[in-house]
mmCIF file of C-alpha atoms in Angstrom:
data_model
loop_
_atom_site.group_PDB
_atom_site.id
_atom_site.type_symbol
_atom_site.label_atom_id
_atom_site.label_comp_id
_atom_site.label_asym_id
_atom_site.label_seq_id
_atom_site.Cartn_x
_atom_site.Cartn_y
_atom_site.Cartn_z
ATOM 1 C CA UNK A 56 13.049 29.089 4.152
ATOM 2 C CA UNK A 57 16.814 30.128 4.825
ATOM 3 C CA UNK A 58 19.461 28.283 3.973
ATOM 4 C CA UNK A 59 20.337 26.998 6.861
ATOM 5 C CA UNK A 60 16.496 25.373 7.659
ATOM 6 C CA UNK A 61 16.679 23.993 3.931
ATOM 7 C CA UNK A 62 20.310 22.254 4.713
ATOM 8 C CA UNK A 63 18.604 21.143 8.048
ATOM 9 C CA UNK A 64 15.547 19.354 6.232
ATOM 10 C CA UNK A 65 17.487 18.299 3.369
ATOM 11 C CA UNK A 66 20.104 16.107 5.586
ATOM 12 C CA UNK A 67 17.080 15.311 7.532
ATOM 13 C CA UNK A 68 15.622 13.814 4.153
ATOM 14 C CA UNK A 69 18.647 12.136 3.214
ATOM 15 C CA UNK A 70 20.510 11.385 6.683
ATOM 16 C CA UNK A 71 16.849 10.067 7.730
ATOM 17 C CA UNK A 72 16.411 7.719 5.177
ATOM 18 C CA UNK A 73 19.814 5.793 5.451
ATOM 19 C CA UNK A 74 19.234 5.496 9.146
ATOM 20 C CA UNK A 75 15.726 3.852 8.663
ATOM 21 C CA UNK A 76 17.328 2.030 6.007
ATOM 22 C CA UNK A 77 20.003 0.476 8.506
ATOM 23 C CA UNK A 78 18.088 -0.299 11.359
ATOM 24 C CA UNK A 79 15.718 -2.579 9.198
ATOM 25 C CA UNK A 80 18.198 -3.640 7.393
ATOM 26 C CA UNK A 81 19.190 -6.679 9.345
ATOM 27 C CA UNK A 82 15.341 -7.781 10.263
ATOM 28 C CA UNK A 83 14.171 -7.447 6.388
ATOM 29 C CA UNK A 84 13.601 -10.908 5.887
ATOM 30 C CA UNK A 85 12.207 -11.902 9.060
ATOM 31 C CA UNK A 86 9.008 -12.729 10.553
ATOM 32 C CA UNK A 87 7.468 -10.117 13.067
ATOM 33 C CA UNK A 88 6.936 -13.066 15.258
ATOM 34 C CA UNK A 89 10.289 -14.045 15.059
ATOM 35 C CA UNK A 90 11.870 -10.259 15.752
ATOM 36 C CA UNK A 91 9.398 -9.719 18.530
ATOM 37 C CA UNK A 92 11.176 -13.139 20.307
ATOM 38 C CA UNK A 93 14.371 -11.662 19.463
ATOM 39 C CA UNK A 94 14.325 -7.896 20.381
ATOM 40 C CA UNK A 95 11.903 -7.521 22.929
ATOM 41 C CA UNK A 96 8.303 -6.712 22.852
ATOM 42 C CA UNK A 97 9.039 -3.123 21.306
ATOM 43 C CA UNK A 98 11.186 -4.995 18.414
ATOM 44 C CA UNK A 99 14.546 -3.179 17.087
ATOM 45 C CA UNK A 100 15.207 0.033 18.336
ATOM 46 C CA UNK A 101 18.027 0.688 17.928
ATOM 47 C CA UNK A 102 20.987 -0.784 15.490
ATOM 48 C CA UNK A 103 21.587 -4.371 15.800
ATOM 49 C CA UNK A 104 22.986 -5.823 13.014
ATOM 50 C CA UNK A 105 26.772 -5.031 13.884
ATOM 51 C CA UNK A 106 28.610 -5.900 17.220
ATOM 52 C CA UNK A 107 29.689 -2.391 17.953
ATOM 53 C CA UNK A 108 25.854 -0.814 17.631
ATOM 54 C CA UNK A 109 27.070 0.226 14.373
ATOM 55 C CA UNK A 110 24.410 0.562 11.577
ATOM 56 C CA UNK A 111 25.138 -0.242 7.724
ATOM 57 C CA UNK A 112 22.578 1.093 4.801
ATOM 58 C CA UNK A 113 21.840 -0.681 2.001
ATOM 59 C CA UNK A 114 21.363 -0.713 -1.167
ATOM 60 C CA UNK A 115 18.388 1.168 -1.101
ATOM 61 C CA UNK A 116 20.527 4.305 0.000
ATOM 62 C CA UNK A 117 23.146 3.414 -2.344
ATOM 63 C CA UNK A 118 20.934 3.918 -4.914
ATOM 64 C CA UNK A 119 19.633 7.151 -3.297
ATOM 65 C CA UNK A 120 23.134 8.406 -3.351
ATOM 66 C CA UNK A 121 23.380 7.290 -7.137
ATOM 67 C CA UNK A 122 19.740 9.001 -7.849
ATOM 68 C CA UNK A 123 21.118 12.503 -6.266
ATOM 69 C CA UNK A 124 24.391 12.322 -8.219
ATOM 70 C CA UNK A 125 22.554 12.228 -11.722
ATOM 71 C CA UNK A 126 20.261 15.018 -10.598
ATOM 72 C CA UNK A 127 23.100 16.960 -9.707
ATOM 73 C CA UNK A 128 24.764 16.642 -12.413
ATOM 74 C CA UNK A 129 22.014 17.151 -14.523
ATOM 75 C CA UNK A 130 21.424 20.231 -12.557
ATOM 76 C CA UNK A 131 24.867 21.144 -12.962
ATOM 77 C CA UNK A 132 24.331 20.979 -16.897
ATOM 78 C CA UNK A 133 21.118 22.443 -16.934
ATOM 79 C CA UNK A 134 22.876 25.548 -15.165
ATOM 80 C CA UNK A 135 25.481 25.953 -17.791
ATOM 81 C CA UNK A 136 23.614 25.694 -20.797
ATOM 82 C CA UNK A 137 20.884 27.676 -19.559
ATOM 83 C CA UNK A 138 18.281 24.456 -20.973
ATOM 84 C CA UNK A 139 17.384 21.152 -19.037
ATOM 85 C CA UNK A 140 15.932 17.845 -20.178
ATOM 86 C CA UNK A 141 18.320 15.548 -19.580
ATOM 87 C CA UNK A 142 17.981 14.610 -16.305
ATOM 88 C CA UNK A 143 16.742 11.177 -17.101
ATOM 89 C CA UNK A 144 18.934 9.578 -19.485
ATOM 90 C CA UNK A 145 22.249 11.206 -16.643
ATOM 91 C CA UNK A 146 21.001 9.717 -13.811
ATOM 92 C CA UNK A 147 20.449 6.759 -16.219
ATOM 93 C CA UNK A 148 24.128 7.036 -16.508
ATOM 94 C CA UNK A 149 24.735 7.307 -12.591
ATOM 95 C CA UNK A 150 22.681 4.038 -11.876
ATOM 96 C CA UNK A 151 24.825 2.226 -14.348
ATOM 97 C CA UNK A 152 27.796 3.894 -12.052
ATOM 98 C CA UNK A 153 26.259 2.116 -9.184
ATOM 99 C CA UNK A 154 25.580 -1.434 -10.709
ATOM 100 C CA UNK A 155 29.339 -0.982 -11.411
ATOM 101 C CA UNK A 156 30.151 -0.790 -7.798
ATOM 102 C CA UNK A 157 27.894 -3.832 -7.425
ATOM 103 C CA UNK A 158 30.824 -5.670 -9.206
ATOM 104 C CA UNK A 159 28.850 -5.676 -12.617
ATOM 105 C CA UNK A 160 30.849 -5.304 -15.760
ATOM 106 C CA UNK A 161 29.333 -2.356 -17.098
ATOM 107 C CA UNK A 162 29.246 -2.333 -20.999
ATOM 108 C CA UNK A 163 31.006 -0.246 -22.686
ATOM 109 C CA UNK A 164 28.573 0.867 -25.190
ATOM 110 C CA UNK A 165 25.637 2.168 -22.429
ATOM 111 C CA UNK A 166 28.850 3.871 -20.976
ATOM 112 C CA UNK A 167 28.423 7.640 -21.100
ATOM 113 C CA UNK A 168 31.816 10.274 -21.865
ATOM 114 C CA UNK A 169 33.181 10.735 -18.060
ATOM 115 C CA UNK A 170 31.416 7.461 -16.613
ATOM 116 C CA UNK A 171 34.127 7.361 -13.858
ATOM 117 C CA UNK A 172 34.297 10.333 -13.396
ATOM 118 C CA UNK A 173 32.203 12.729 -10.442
ATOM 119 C CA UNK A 174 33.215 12.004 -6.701
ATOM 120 C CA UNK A 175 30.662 8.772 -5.709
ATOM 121 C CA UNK A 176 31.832 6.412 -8.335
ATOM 122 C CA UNK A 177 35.439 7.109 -5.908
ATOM 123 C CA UNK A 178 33.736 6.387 -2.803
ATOM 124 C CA UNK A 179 35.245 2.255 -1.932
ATOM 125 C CA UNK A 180 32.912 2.054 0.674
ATOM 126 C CA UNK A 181 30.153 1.615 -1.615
ATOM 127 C CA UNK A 182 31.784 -1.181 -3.779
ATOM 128 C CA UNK A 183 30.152 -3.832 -1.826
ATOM 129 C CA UNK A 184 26.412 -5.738 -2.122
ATOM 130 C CA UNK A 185 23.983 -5.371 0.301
ATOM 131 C CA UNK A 186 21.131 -7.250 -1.094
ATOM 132 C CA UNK A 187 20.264 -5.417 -4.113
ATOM 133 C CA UNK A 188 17.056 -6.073 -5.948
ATOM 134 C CA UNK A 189 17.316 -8.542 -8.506
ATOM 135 C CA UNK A 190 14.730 -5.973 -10.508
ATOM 136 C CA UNK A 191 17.220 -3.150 -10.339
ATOM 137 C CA UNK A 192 20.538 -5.279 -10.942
ATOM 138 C CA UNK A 193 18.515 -7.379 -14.284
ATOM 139 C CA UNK A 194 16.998 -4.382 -15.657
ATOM 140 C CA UNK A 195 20.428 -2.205 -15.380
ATOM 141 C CA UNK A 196 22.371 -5.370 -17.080
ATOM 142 C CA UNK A 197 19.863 -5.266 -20.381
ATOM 143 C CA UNK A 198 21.557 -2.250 -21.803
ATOM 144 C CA UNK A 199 18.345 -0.468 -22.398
ATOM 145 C CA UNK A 200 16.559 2.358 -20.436
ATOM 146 C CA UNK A 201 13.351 1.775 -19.307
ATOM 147 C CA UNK A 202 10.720 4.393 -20.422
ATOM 148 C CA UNK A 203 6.783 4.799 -19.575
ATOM 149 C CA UNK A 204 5.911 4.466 -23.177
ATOM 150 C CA UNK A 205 8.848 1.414 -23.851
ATOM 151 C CA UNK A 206 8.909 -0.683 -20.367
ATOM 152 C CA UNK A 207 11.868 -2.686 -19.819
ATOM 153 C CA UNK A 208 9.616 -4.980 -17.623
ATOM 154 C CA UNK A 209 6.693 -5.521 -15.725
ATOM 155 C CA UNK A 210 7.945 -4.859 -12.235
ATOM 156 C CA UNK A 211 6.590 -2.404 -9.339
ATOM 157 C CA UNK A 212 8.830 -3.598 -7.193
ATOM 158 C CA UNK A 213 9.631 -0.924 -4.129
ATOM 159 C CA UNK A 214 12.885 -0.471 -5.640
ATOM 160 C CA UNK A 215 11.026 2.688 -8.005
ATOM 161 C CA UNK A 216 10.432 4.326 -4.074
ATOM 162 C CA UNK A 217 12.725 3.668 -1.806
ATOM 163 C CA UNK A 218 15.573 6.151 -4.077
ATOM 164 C CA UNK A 219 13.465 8.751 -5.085
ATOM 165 C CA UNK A 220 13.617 11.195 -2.684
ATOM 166 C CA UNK A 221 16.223 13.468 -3.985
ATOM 167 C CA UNK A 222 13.640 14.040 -7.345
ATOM 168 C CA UNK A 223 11.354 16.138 -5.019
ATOM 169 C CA UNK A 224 14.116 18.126 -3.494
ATOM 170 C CA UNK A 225 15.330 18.815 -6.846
ATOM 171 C CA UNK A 226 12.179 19.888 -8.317
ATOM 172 C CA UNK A 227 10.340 21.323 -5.531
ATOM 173 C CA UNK A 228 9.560 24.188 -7.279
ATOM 174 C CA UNK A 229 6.341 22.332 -9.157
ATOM 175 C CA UNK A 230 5.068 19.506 -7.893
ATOM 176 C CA UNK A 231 3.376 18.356 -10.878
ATOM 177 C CA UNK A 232 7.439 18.284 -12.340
ATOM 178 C CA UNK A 233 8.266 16.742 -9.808
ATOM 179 C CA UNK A 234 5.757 13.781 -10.011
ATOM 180 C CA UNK A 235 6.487 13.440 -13.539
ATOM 181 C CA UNK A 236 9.864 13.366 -13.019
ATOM 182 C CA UNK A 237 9.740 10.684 -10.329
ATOM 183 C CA UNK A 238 7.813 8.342 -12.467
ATOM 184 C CA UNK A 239 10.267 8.737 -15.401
ATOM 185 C CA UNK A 240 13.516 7.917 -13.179
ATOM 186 C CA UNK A 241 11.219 5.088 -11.461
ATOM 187 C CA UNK A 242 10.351 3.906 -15.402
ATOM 188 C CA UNK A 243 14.440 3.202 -15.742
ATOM 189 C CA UNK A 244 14.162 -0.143 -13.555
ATOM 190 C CA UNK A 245 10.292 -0.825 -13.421
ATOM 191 C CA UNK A 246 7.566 -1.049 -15.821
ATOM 192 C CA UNK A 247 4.583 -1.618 -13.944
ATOM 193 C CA UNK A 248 2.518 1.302 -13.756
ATOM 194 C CA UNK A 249 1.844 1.146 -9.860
ATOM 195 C CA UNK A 250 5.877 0.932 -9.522
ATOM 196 C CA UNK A 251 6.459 4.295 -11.510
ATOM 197 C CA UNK A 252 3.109 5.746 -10.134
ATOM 198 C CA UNK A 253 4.145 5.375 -6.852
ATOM 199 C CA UNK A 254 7.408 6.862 -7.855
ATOM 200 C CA UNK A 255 5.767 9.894 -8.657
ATOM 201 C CA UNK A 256 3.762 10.651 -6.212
ATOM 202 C CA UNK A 257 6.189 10.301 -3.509
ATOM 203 C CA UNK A 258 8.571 12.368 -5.527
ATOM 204 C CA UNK A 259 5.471 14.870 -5.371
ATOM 205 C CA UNK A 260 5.228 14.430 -1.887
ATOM 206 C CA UNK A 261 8.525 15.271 -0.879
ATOM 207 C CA UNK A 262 8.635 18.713 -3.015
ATOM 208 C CA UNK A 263 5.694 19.770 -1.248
ATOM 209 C CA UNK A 264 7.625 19.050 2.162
ATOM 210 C CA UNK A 265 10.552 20.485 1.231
ATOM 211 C CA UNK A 266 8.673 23.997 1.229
ATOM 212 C CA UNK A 267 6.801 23.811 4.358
ATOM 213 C CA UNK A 268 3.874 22.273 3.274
ATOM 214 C CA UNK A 269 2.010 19.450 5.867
ATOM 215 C CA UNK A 270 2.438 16.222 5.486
ATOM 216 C CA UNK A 271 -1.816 15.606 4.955
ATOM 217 C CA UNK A 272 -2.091 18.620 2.491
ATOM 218 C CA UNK A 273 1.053 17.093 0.613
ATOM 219 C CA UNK A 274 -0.461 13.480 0.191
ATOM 220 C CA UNK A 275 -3.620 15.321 -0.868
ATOM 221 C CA UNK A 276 -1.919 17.228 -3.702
ATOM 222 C CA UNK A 277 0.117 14.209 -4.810
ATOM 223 C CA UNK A 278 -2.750 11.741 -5.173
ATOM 224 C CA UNK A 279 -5.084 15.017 -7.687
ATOM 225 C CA UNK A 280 -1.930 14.596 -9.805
ATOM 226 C CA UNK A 281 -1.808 10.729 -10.041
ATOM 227 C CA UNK A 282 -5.042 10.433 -10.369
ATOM 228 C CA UNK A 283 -4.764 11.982 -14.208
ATOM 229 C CA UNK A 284 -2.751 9.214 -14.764
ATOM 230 C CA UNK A 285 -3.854 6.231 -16.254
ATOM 231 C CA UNK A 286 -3.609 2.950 -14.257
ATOM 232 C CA UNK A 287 -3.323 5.043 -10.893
ATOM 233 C CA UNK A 288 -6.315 2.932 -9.016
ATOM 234 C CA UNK A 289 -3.623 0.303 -6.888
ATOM 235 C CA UNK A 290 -1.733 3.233 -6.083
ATOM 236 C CA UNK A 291 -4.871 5.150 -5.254
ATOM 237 C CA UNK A 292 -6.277 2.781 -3.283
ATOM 238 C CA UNK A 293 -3.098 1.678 -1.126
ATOM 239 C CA UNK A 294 -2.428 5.379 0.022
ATOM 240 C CA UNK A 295 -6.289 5.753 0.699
ATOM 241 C CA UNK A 296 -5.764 2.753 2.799
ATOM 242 C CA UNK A 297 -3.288 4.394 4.968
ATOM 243 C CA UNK A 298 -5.327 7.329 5.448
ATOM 244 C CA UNK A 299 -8.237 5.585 6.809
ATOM 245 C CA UNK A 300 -6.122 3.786 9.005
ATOM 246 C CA UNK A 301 -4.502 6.460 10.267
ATOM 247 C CA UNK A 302 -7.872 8.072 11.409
ATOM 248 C CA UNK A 303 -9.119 5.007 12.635
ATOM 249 C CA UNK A 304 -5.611 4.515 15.031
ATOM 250 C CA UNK A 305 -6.021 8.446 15.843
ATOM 251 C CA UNK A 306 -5.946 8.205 19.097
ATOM 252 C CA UNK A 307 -3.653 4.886 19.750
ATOM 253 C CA UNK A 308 -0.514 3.142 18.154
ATOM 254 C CA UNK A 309 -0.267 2.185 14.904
ATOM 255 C CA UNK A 310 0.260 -2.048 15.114
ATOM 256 C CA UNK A 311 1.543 -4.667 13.295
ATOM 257 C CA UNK A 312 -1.928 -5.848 12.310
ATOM 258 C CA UNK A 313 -2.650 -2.573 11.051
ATOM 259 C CA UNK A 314 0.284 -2.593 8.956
ATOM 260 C CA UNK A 315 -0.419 -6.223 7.709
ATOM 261 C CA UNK A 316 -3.618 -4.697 6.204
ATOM 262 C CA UNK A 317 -2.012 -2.574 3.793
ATOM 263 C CA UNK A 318 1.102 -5.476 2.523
ATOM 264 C CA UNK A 319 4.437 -6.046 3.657
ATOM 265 C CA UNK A 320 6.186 -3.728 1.385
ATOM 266 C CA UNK A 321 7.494 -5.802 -0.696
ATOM 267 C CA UNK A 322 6.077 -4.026 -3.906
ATOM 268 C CA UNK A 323 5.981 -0.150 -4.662
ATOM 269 C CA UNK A 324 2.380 1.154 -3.660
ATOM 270 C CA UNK A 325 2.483 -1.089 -0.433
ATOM 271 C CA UNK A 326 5.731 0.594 0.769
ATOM 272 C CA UNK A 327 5.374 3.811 0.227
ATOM 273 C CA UNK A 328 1.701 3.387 2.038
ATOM 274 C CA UNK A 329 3.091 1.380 4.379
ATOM 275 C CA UNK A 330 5.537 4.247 5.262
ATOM 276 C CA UNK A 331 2.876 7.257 4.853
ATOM 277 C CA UNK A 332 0.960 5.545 7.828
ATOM 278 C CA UNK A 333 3.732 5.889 9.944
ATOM 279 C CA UNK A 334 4.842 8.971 8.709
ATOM 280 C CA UNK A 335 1.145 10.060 9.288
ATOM 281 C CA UNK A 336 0.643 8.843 12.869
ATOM 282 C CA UNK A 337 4.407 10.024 13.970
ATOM 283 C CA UNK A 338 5.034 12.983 11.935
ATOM 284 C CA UNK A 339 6.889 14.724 14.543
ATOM 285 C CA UNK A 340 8.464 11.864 16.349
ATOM 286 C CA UNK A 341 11.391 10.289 13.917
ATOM 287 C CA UNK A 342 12.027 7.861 16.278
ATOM 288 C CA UNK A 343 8.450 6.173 16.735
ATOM 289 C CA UNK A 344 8.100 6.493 13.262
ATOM 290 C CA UNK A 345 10.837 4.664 11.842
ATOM 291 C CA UNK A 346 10.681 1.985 13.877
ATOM 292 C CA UNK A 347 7.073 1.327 13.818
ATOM 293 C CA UNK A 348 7.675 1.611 9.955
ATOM 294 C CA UNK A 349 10.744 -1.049 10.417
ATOM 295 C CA UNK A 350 8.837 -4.136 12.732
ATOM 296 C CA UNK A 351 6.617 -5.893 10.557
ATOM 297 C CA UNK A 352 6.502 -8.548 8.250
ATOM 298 C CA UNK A 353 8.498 -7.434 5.400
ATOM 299 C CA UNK A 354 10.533 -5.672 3.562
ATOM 300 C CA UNK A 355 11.871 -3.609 6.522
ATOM 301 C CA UNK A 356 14.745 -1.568 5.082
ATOM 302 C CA UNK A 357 12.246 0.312 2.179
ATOM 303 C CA UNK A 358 9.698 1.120 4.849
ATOM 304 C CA UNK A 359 12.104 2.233 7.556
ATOM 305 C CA UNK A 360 14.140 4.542 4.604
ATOM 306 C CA UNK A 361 10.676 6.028 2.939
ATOM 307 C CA UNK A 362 9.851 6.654 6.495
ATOM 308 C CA UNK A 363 12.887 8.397 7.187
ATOM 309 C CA UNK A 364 13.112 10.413 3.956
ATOM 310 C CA UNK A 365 9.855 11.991 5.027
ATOM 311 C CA UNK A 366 9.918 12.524 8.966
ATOM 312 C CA UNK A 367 13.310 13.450 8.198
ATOM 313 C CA UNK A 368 12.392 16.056 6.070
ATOM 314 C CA UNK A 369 9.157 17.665 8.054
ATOM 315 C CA UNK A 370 11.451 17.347 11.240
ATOM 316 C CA UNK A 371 15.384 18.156 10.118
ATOM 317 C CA UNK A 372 17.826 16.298 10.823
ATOM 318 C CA UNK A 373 18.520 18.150 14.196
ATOM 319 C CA UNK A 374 15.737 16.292 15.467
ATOM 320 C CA UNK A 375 16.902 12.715 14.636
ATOM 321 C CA UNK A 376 18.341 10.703 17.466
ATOM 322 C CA UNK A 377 22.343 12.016 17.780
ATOM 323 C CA UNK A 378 23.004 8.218 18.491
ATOM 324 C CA UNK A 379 21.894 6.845 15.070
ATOM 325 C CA UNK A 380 23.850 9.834 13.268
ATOM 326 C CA UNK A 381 27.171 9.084 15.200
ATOM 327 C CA UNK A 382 27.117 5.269 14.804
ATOM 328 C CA UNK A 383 25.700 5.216 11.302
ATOM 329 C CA UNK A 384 28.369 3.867 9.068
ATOM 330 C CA UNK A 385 29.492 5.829 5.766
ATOM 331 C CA UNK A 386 27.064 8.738 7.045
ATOM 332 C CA UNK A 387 29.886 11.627 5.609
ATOM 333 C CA UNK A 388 29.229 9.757 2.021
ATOM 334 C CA UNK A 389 24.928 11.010 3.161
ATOM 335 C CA UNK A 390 26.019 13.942 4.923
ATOM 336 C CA UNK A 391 27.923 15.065 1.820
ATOM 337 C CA UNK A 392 24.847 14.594 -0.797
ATOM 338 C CA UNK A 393 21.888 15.961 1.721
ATOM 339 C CA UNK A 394 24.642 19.001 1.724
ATOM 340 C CA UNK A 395 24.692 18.906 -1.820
ATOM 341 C CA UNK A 396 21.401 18.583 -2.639
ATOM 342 C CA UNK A 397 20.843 22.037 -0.391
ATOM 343 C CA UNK A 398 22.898 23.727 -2.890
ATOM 344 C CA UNK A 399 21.867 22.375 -5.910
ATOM 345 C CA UNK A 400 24.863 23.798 -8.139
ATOM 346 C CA UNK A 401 27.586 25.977 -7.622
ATOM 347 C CA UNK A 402 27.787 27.047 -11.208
ATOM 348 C CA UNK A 403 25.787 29.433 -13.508
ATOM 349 C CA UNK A 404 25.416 30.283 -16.667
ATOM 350 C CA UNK A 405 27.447 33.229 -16.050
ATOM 351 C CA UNK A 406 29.878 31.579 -13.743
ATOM 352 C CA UNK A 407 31.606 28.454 -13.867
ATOM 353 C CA UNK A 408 32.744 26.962 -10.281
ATOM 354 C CA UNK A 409 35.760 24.463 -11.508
ATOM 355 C CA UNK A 410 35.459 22.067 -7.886
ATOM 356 C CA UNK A 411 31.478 21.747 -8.453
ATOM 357 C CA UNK A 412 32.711 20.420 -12.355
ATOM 358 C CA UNK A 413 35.062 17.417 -10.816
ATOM 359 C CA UNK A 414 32.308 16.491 -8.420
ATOM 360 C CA UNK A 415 29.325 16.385 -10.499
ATOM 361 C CA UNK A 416 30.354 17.205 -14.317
ATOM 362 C CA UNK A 417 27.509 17.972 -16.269
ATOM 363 C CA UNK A 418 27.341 14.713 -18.281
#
């Protein structure tokens, strides 16, 4: 892949899952009954929460954004010092950045040397709440890091899911890194083994996108890796779900009864199957997919930005609607990190870029 495919499917990745994000933002707590009466028979398509047709992320993105910048930087330090292994405990560091823009007093002790520092933490468009998850905010506030071995709780919340993408694109050279790292940045929040599980394998799933591979064959590979894992079977089973269901709808549309089958998304292994169905049926189509993945009963704004991080990436971000792009709010803040993410550091070992330092120092 050239570089200028990879930026394409990167943005796509990252531009994709804000806009899913946004358009079911403002239907997330609603019944499908209800948003049928309100939108039309098709439900949202298109964004309705603002007056203007603008659309407005949450914080499921946010903490996308937040998930990139530790990897970066990470990266960034990893590239200097010619060793790696600390990509945890930073982004660690950058999720505490973004409970800090959720008007949290971060303490100073968990505070790392340069917490304000890096470009995001400077971005005032992200100081503001859009219905974080009370797992993420609670577990963030404790002052401890949640590990595999040492869980901070018992969550699997879809929080572990819905800002994992960049992981994959990091470490798409090895899937099996990739899953493990996925389920160790899920771990910070979530304790339950079908949060961080689920994690992983979509962490697994993306790297396998992000170098060509089909969206079937990638599932496939993901779920021979989790299933070496202890406690896998709820994950297992969910994302087996979606398969079958996916062969039964072959030759129609995917419905809301369909998706009822599987959950509403509200926990980890039900969104991320919930959004491989419609990533499945629509792989092509980013439209159809997100907002079949978006109108349900549910938790709207994970499914429609899972969704989006995948279609995005098989498709590029060439291929999402121009509308959504030009009336998604914040989207240079997205454009910026899917850009980023393409590069993955401007440094070496043997050559220090100064500007890539200030934007994602290597601590």
């Amino acid at each position: 892949m050239n570089n200028l495919d990879k930026k394409d499917k990167y943005l796509g990745c990252i531009l994709g899952g804000a806009i899913g994000d946004a358009l079911g933002a403002p239907i997330e707590f609603l019944s499908y009954e209800f948003i049928i009466s309100k939108y039309g028979a098709s439900g949202v398509q298109s964004y309705v929460e603002h007056p203007n047709g603008k659309g407005e992320f949450t914080d499921d993105t946010q903490m996308l954004l937040f998930t990139a910048e530790g990897l970066l930087r990470a990266k960034h330090r990893a590239e200097l010092k010619g060793i790696g292994g600390a990509q945890t405990q930073i982004t660690y560091q950058s999720y505490l950045r973004w409970l800090h823009t959720q008007g949290v007093n971060v303490i100073g002790s968990v505070k790392s040397h340069g917490f304000m520092e890096g470009w995001l933490i400077k971005k005032t468009e992200l100081y503001k709440r859009r219905d974080p998850g009370g797992t993420c905010i609670n577990a963030l506030k404790s002052e401890k890091m949640g590990t595999v071995l040492a869980p901070i709780n018992d969550s699997k919340g879809c929080g572990t899911v819905m800002r994992v993408a960049p992981v994959g694109l990091i470490f798409n050279h090895n899937r099996k890194i990739a899953f493990e790292e996925g389920v160790k940045i899920s771990a910070i929040t979530h304790g339950h083994p079908s949060g961080f599980l689920s994690g992983g394998l979509l962490a697994s799933i993306i790297a396998d996108l992000s170098i060509g591979l089909d969206l079937k064959t990638s599932i496939s590979n993901g779920l021979r890796i989790l299933k070496k894992w202890k406690n896998h079977e709820e994950v297992y089973q969910k994302v087996s779900q979606a398969r079958a269901l996916h062969k039964k709808y072959i030759n129609k549309d995917i419905s809301q009864d369909a998706i009822k089958l599987i959950g509403e998304g509200w926990v980890a292994e039900e969104a991320l199957a919930i959004s491989l169905l419609c990533a499945l049926h629509y792989s092509h189509d980013f439209k159809k997919a997100v907002t079949t993945s978006i109108n349900h009963n549910g938790d709207s704004d994970s499914t429609g930005a899972i969704t989006g991080n995948i279609v995005g990436l098989i498709v590029g971000q060439h291929l999402i609607p121009t509308e959504w792009k030009e009336n998604l709010m914040f989207k240079e803040i997205v454009e910026e990190i899917g850009n980023d993410l393409a590069i993955g550091s401007k440094s070496t070992y043997f050559n220090y870029d100064e500007d890539w330092h200030l934007k994602y120092p290597g601590y």
